[in-house]
PDB file of C-alpha atoms in Angstrom:
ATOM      1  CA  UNK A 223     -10.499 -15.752  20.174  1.00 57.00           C
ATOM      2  CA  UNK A 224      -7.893 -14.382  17.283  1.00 62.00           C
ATOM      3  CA  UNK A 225      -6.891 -10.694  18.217  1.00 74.00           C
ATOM      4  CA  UNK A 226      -5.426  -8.355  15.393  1.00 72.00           C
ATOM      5  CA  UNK A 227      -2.063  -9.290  17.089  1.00 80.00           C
ATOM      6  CA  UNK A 228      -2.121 -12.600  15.746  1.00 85.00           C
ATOM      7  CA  UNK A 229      -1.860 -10.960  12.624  1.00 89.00           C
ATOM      8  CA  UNK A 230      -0.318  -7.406  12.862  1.00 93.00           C
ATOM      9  CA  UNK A 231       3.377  -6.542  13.426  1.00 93.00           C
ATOM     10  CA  UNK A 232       2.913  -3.033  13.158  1.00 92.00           C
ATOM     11  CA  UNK A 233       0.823   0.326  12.781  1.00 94.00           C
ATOM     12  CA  UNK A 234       2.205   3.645  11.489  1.00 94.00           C
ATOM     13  CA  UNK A 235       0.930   6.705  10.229  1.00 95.00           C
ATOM     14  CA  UNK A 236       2.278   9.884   8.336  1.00 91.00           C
ATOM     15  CA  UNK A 237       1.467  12.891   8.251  1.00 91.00           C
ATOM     16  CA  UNK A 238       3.435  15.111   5.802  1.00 85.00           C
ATOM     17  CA  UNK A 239       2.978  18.324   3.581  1.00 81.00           C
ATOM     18  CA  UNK A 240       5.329  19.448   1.088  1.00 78.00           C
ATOM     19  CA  UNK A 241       6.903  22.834   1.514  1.00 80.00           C
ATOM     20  CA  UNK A 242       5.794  25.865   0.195  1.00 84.00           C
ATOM     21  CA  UNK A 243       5.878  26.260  -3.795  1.00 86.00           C
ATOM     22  CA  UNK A 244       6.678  22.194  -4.689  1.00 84.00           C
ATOM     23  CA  UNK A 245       3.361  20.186  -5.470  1.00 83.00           C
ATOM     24  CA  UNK A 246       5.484  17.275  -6.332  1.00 87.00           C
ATOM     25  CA  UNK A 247       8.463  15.775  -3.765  1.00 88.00           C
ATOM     26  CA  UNK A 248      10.564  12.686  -4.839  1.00 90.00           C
ATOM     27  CA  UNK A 249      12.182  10.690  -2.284  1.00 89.00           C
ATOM     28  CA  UNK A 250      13.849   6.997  -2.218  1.00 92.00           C
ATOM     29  CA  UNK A 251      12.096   4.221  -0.075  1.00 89.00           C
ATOM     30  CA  UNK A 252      14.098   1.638   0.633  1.00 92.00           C
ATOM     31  CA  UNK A 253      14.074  -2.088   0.941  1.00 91.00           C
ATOM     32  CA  UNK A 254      11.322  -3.446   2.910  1.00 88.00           C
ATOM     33  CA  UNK A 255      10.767  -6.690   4.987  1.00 88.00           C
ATOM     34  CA  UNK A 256       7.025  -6.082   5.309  1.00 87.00           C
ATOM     35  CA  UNK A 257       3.588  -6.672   4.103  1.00 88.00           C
ATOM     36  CA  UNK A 258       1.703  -4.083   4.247  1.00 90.00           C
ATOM     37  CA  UNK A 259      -1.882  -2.582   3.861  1.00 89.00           C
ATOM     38  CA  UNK A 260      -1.382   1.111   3.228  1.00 90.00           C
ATOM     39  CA  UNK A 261      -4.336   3.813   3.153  1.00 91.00           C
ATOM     40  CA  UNK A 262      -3.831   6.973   1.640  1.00 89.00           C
ATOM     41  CA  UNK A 263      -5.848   9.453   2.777  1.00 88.00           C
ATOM     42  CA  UNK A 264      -5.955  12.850   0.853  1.00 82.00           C
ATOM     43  CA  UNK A 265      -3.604  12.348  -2.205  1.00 80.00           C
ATOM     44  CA  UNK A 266      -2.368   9.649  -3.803  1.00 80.00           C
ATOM     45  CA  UNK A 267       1.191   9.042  -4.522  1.00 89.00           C
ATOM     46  CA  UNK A 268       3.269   7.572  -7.334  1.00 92.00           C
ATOM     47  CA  UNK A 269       5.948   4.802  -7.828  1.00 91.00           C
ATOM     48  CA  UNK A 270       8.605   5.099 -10.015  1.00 92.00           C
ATOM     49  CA  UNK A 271      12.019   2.378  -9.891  1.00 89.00           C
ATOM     50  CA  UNK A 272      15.558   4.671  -9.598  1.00 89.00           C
ATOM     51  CA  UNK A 273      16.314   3.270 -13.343  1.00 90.00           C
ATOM     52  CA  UNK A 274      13.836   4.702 -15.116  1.00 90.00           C
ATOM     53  CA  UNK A 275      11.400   8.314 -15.298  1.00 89.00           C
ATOM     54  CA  UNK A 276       8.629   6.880 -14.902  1.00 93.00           C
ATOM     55  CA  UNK A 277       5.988   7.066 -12.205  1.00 93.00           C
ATOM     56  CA  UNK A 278       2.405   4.843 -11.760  1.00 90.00           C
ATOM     57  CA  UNK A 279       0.157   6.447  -9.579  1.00 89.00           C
ATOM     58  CA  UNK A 280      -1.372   4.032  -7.080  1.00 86.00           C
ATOM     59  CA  UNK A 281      -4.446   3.927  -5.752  1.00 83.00           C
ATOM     60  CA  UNK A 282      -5.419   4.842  -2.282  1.00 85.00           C
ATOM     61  CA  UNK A 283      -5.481   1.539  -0.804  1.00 86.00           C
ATOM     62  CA  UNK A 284      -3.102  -0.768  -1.317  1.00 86.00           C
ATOM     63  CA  UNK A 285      -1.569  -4.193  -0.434  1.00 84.00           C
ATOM     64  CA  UNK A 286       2.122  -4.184  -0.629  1.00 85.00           C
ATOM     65  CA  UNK A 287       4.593  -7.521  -0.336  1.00 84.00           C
ATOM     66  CA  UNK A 288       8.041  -7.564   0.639  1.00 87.00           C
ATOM     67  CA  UNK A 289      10.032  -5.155  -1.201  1.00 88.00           C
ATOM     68  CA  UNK A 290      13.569  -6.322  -2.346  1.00 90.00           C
ATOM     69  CA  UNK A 291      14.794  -3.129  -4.098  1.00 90.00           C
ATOM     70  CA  UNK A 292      14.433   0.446  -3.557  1.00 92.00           C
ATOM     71  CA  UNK A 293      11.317   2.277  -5.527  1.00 92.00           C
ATOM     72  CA  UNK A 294      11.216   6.503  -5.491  1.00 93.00           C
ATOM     73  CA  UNK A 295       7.964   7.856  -4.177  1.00 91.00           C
ATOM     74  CA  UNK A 296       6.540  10.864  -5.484  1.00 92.00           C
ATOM     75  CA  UNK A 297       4.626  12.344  -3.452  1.00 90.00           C
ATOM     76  CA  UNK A 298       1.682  15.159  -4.697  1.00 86.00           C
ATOM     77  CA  UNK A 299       0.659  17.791  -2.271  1.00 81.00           C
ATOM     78  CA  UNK A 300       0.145  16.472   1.288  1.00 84.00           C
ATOM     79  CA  UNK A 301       1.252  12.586   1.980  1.00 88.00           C
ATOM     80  CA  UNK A 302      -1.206  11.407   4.846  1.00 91.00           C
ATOM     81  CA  UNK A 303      -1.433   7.532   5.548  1.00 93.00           C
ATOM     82  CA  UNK A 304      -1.812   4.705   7.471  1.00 94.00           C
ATOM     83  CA  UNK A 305       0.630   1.422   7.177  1.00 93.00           C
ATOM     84  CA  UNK A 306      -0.565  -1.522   8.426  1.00 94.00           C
ATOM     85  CA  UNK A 307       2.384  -4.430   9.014  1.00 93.00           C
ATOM     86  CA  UNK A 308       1.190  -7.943   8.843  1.00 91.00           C
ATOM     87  CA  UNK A 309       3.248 -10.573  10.422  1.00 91.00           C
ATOM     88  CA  UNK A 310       5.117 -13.212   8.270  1.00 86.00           C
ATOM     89  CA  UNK A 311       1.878 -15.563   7.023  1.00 84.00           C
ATOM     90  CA  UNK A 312      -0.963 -13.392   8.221  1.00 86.00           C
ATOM     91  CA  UNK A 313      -1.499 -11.815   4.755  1.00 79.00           C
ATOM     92  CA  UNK A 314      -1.666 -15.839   3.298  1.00 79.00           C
ATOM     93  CA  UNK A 315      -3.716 -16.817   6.178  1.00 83.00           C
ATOM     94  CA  UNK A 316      -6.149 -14.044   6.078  1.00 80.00           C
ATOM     95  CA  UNK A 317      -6.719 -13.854   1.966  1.00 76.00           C
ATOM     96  CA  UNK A 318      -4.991 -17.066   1.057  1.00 77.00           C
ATOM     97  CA  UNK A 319      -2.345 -14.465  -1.332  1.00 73.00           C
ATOM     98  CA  UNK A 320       0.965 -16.935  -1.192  1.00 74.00           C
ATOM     99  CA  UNK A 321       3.806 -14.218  -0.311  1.00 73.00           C
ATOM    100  CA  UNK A 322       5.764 -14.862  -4.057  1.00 75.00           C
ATOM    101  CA  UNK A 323       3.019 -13.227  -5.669  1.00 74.00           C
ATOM    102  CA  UNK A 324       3.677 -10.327  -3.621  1.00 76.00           C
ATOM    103  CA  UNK A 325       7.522  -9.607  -3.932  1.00 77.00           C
ATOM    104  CA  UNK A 326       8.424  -6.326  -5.059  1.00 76.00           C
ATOM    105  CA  UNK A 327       4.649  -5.412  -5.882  1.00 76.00           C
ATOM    106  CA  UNK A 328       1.151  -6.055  -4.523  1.00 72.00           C
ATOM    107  CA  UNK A 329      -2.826  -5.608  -5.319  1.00 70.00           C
ATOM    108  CA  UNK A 330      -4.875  -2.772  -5.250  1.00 70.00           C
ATOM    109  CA  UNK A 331      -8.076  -2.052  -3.935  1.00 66.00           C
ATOM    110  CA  UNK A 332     -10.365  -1.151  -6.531  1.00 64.00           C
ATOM    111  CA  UNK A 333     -13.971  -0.524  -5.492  1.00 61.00           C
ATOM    112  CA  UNK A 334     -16.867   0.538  -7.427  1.00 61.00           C
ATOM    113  CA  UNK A 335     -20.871   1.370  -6.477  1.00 61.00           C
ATOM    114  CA  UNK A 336     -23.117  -1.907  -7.877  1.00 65.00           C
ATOM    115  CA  UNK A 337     -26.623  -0.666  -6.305  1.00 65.00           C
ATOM    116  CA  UNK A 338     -28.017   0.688  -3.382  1.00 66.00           C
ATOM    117  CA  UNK A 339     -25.418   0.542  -0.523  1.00 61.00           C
ATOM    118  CA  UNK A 340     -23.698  -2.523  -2.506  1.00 58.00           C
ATOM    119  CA  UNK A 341     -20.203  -2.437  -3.572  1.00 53.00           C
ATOM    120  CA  UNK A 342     -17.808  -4.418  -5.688  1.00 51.00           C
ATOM    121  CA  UNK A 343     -14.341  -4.957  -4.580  1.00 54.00           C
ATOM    122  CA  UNK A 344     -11.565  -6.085  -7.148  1.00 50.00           C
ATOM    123  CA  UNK A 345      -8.390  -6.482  -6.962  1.00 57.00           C
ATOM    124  CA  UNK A 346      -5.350  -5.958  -9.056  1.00 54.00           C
ATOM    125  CA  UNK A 347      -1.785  -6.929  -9.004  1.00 53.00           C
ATOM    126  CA  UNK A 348       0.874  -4.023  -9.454  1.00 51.00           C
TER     127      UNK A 348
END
C-alpha cells in the first residue's frame, strides 16, 4: 500500500494580504532544495530574476524543480497557497519528469473544458 509519505516531504500553506494601499509587493525567494506542487488560490503571482525588470505571471498551479538561484516574487493583492514538497525521486517516479528538466523552472498546469464534464490537461515548461 504506497501512502502520500512515500512521496511527500512536506505541506505548507500561506496565507498573506498586502497592506493597505499596495496591490503589488516584491519580495526575494531564495534558493530552494525542493520540488514542489504549488496551488494558488485567489491571485496569481509573478516571477521576475533580481537582474532584470521583468516579471511572468504564472499560473495557478504549478510544478516547480529545485531552484539554484534566487527569483523575486511579486505578489498581487492577497498571496494564498498551498506548497506541496515531494521527496528526492517522487516527482520522476510519479510523472516520469527526470529532475534536470526541472532545475531552476518547472511546468504548468494548463487546463481547458473539451465537453461535458471532460477536461484537457497540458503542460508547459517555464
Amino acid at each position: 500500500m504506497l501512502r502520500y509519505s512515500h512521496y511527500v516531504s512536506n505541506i505548507l500553506t500561506v496565507d498573506a494580504v498586502s497592506p493597505p494601499g499596495l496591490n503589488e509587493v516584491v519580495t526575494p525567494y531564495p534558493p530552494s532544495p525542493f520540488q514542489s506542487l504549488l496551488f494558488y488560490c485567489n491571485d496569481p503571482v509573478s516571477i521576475g530574476h533580481p537582474d532584470s525588470e521583468l516579471f511572468e505571471k504564472q499560473r495557478l498551479i504549478v510544478f516547480n524543480g529545485p531552484q539554484l538561484s534566487r527569483v523575486n516574487v511579486k505578489v498581487h493583492g492577497q498571496l494564498r497557497s498551498i506548497r506541496v514538497d515531494f521527496l528526492p525521486g517522487a516527482l520522476h517516479r510519479i510523472l516520469r519528469i527526470p529532475m534536470q528538466e526541472m532545475l531552476n523552472g518547472g511546468f504548468e498546469f494548463v487546463y481547458r473544458r473539451t465537453g461535458p464534464g471532460e477536461f484537457a490537461y497540458l503542460c508547459r515548461c517555464i
